[in-house]
mmCIF file of C-alpha atoms in Angstrom:
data_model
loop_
_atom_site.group_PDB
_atom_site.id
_atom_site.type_symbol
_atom_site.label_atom_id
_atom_site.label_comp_id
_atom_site.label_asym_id
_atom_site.label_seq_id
_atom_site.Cartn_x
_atom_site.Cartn_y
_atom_site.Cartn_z
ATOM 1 C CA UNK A 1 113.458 50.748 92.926
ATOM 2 C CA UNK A 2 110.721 52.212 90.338
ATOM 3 C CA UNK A 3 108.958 54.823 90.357
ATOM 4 C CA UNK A 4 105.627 53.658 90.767
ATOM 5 C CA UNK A 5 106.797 51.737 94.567
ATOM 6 C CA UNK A 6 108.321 55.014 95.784
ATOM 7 C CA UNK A 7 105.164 56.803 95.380
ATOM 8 C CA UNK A 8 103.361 54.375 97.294
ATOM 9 C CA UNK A 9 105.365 54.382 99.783
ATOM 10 C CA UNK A 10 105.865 58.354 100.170
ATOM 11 C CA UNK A 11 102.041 58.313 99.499
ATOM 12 C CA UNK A 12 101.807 55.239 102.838
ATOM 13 C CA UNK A 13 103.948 57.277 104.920
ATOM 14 C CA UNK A 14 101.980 60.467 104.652
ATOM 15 C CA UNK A 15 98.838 59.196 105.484
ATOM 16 C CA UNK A 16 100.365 57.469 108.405
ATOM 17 C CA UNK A 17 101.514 60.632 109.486
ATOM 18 C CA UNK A 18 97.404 62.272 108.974
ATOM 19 C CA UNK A 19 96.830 59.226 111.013
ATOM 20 C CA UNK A 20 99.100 59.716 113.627
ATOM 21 C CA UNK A 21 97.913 63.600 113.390
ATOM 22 C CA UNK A 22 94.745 62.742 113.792
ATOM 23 C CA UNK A 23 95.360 60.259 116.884
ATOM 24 C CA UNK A 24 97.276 63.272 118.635
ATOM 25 C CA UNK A 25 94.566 65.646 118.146
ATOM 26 C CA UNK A 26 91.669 63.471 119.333
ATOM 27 C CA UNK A 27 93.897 62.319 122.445
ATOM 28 C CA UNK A 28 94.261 65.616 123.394
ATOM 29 C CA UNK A 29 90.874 67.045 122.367
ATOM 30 C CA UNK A 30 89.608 64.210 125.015
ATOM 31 C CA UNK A 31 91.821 65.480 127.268
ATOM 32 C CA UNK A 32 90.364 68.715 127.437
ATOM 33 C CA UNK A 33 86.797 67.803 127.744
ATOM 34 C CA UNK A 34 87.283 65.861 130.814
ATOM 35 C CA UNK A 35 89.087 68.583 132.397
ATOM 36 C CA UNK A 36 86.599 70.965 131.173
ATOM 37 C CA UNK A 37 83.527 68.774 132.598
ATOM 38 C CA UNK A 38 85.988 68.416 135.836
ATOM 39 C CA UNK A 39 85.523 72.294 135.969
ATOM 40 C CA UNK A 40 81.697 72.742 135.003
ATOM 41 C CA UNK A 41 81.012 69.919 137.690
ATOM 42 C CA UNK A 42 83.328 71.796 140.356
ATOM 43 C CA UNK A 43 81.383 75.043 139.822
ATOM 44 C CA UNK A 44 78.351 73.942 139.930
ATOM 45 C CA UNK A 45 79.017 71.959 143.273
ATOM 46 C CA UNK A 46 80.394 75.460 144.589
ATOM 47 C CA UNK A 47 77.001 77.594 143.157
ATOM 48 C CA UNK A 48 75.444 74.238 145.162
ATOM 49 C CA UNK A 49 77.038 74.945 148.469
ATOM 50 C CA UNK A 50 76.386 79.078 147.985
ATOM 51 C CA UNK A 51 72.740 78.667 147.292
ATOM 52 C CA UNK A 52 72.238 75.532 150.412
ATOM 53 C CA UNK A 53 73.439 78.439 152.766
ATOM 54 C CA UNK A 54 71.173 80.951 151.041
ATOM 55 C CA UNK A 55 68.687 78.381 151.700
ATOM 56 C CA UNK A 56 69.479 78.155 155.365
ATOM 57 C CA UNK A 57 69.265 81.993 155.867
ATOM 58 C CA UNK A 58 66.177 82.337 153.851
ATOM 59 C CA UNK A 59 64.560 79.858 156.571
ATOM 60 C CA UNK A 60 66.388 81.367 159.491
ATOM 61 C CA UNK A 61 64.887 84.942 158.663
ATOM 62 C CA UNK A 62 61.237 83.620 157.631
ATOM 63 C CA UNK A 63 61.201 82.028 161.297
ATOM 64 C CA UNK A 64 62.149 85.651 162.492
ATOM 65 C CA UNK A 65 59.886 87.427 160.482
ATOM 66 C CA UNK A 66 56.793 85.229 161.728
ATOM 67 C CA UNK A 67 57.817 85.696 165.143
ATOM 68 C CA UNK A 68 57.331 89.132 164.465
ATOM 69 C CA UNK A 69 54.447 89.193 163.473
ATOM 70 C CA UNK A 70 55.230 89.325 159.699
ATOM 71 C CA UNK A 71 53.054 87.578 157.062
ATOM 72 C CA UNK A 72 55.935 86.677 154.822
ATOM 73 C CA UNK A 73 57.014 84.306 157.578
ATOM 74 C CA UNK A 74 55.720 81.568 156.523
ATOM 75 C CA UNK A 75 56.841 81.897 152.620
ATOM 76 C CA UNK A 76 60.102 82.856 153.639
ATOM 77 C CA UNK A 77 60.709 79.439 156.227
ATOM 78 C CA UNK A 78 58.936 77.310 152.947
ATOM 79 C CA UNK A 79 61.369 79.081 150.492
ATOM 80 C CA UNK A 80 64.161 78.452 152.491
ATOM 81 C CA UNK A 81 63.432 74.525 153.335
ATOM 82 C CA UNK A 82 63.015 73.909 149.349
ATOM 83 C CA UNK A 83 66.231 75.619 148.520
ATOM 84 C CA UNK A 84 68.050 73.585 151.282
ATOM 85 C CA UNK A 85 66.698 70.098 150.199
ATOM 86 C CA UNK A 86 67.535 70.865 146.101
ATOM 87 C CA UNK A 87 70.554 72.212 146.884
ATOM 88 C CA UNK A 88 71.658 69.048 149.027
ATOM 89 C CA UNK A 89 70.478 66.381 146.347
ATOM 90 C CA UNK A 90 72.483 68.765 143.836
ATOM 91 C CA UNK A 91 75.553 68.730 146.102
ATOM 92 C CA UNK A 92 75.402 64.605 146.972
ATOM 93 C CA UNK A 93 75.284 64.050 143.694
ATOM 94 C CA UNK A 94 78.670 65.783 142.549
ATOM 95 C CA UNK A 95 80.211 64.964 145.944
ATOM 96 C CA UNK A 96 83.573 63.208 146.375
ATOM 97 C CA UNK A 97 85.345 61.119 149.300
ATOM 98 C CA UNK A 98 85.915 64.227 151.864
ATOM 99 C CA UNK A 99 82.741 66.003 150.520
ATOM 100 C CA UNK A 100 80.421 63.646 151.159
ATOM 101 C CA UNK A 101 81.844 63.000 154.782
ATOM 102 C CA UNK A 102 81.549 67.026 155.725
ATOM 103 C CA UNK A 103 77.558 66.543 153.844
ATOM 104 C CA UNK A 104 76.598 64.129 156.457
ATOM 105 C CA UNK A 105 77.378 66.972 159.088
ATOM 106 C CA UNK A 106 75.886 69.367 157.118
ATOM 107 C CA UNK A 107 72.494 67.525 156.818
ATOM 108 C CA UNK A 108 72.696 67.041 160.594
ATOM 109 C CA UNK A 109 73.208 70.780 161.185
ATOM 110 C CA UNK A 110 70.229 71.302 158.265
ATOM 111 C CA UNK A 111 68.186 69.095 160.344
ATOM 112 C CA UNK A 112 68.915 70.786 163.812
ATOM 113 C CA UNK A 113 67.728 73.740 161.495
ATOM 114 C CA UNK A 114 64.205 72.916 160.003
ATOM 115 C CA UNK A 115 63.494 70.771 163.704
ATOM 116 C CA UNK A 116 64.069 74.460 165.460
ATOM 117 C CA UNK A 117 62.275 76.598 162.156
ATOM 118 C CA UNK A 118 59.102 74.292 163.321
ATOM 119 C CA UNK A 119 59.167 74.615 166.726
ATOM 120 C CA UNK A 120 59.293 78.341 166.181
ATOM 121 C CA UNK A 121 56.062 78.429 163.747
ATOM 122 C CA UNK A 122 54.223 75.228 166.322
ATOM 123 C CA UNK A 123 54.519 78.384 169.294
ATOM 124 C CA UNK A 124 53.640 80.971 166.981
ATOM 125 C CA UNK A 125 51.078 79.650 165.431
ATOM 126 C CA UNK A 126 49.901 78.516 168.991
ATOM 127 C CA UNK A 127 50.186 81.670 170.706
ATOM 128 C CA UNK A 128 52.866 80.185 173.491
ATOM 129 C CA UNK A 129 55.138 82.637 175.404
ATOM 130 C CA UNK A 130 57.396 84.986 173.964
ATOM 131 C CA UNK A 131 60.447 83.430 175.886
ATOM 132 C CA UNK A 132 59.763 80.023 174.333
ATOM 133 C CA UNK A 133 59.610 81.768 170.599
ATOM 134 C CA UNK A 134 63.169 83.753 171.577
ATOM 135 C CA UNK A 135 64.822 80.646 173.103
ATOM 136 C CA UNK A 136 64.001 78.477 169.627
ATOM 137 C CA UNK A 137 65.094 81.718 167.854
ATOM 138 C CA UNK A 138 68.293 81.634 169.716
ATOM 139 C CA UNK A 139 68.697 77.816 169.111
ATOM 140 C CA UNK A 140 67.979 78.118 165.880
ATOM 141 C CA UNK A 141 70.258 81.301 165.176
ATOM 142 C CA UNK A 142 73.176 78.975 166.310
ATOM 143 C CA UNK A 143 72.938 76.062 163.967
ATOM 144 C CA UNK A 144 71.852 78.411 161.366
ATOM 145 C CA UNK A 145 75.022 79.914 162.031
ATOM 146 C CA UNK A 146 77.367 76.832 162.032
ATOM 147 C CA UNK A 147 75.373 75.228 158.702
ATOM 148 C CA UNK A 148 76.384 78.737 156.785
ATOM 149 C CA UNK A 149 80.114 78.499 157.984
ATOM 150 C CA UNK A 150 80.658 74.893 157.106
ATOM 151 C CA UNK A 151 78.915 75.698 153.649
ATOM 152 C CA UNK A 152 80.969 78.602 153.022
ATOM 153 C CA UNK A 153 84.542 76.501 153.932
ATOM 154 C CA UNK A 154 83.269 74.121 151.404
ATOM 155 C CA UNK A 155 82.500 76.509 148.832
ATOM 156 C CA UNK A 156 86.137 78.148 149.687
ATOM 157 C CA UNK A 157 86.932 74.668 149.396
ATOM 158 C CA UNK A 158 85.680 73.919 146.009
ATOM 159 C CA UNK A 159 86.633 77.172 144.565
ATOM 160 C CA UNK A 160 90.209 76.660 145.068
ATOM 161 C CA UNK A 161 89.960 73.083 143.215
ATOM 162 C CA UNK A 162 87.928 74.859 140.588
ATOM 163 C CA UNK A 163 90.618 77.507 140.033
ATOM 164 C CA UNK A 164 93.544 75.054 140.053
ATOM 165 C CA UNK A 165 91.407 72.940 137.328
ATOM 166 C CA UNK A 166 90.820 75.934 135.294
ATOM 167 C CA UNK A 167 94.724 76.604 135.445
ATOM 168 C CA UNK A 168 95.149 73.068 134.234
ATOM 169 C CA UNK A 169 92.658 73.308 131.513
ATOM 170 C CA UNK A 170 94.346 76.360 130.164
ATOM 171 C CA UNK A 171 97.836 74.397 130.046
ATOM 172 C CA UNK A 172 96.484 71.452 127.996
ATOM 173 C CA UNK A 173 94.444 73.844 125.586
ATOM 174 C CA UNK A 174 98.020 75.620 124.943
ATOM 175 C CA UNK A 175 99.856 71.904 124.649
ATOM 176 C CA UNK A 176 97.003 70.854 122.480
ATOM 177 C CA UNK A 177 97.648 73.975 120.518
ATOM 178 C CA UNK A 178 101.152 73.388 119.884
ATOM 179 C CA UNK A 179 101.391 69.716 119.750
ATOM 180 C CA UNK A 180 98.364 69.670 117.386
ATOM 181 C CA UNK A 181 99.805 72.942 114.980
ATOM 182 C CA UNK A 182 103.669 70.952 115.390
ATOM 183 C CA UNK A 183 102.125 67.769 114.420
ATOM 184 C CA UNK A 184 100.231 69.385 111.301
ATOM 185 C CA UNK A 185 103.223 71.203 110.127
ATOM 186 C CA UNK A 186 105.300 68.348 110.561
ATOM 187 C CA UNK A 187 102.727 66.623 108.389
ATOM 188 C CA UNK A 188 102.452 68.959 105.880
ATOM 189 C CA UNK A 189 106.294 69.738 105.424
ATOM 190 C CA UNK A 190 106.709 65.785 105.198
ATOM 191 C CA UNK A 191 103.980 65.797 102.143
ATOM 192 C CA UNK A 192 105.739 68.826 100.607
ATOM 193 C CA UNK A 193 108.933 66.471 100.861
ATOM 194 C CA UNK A 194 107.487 63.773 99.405
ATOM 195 C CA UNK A 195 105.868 65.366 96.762
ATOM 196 C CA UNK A 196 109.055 66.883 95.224
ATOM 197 C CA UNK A 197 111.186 64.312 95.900
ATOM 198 C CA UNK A 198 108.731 62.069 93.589
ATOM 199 C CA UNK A 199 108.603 64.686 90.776
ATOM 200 C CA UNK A 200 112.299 64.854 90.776
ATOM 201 C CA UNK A 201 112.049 61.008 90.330
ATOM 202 C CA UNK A 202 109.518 61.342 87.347
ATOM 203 C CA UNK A 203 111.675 63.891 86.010
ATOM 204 C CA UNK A 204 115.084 62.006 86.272
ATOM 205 C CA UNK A 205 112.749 59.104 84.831
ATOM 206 C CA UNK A 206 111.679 60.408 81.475
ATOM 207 C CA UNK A 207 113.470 59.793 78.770
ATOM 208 C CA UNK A 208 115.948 61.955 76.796
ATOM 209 C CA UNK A 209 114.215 62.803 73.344
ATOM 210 C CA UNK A 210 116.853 63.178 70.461
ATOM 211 C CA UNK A 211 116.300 66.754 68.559
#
């Protein structure tokens, strides 16, 4: 075999292996960004669920406040609605199989929520007796209530999942690490290889001069 083929060929298989190289890092570079979007889209769902129930409390105290007699009543219970309805297109949007079953209860519970928030401003606003104003206060302390709990069990929920995905993130970023730095040095000890083997060839090659 000459010279000339056996550099070609050490030459072939090196860039095979910066091929190869480069195949393993992109594979696992992919990897990693899908788990890391798995985890963005996790905690934002979670800041979702923790600003719906802020929503729902926001509403729940304006409706207090006006039946007190408070002019931030009003802004409070239209503060509180808004938050609710972003923050429930936010969550249906990054909701899965279970998540989007427990949604539809909480929109029923949100519902129950705003229907009792109005009823409180309608006998406000309309003077009607204090016992009607307490008993949709009452009403609408309870579903209030049982909207915040179910939001905060899926936030618990979703934080779990989010801290299990950031556990796996951080084990393929330490196997992309060492697969990637194994893969380069296996790469670069190869060319090393190559190279001297081929300049021990061109020396064995050249011929002897007489003196």
């Amino acid at each position: 075999m000459r010279i000339f083929p056996r550099l070609a060929l050490g030459f072939g298989v090196v860039v095979a292996m910066l091929a190869v190289t480069g195949a393993l890092v992109v594979s696992n570079l992919t990897v990693l960004r899908a788990t890391s979007d798995h985890v963005k889209d996790r905690v934002s769902f979670n800041e979702g669920a923790l600003e719906y129930r802020h929503g729902a409390e926001t509403a729940t105290l304006g409706a207090a406040q006006l039946a007190s007699g408070s002019p931030m009543g009003d802004q409070r219970i239209r503060e509180g609605t808004a938050t609710m309805a972003r923050s429930r297109e936010r969550l249906k949007a990054r909701a899965t199989g279970t998540e989007a079953v427990e949604l539809g209860e909480i929109e029923r519970l949100e519902r129950l929520t705003i229907g009792a928030t109005t009823r409180v401003e309608t006998h406000v606003h309309s003077k009607s007796p204090n016992a009607l104003v307490q008993q949709d206060l009452a009403f609408l302390s309870a579903r209030s209530d049982a909207l915040s709990l179910r939001l905060e069990a899926l936030a618990d929920d979703t934080r779990e999942e989010t801290r299990a995905s950031m556990a796996t993130a951080d084990q393929i970023g330490s196997r992309v690490k060492s697969q990637t730095f194994g893969a380069i040095l296996a790469c670069i000890l190869f060319s090393m290889f190559v190279a001297v083997y081929v300049l021990s060839l061109i020396h064995i090659s050249e011929p002897t001069r007489p003196y």
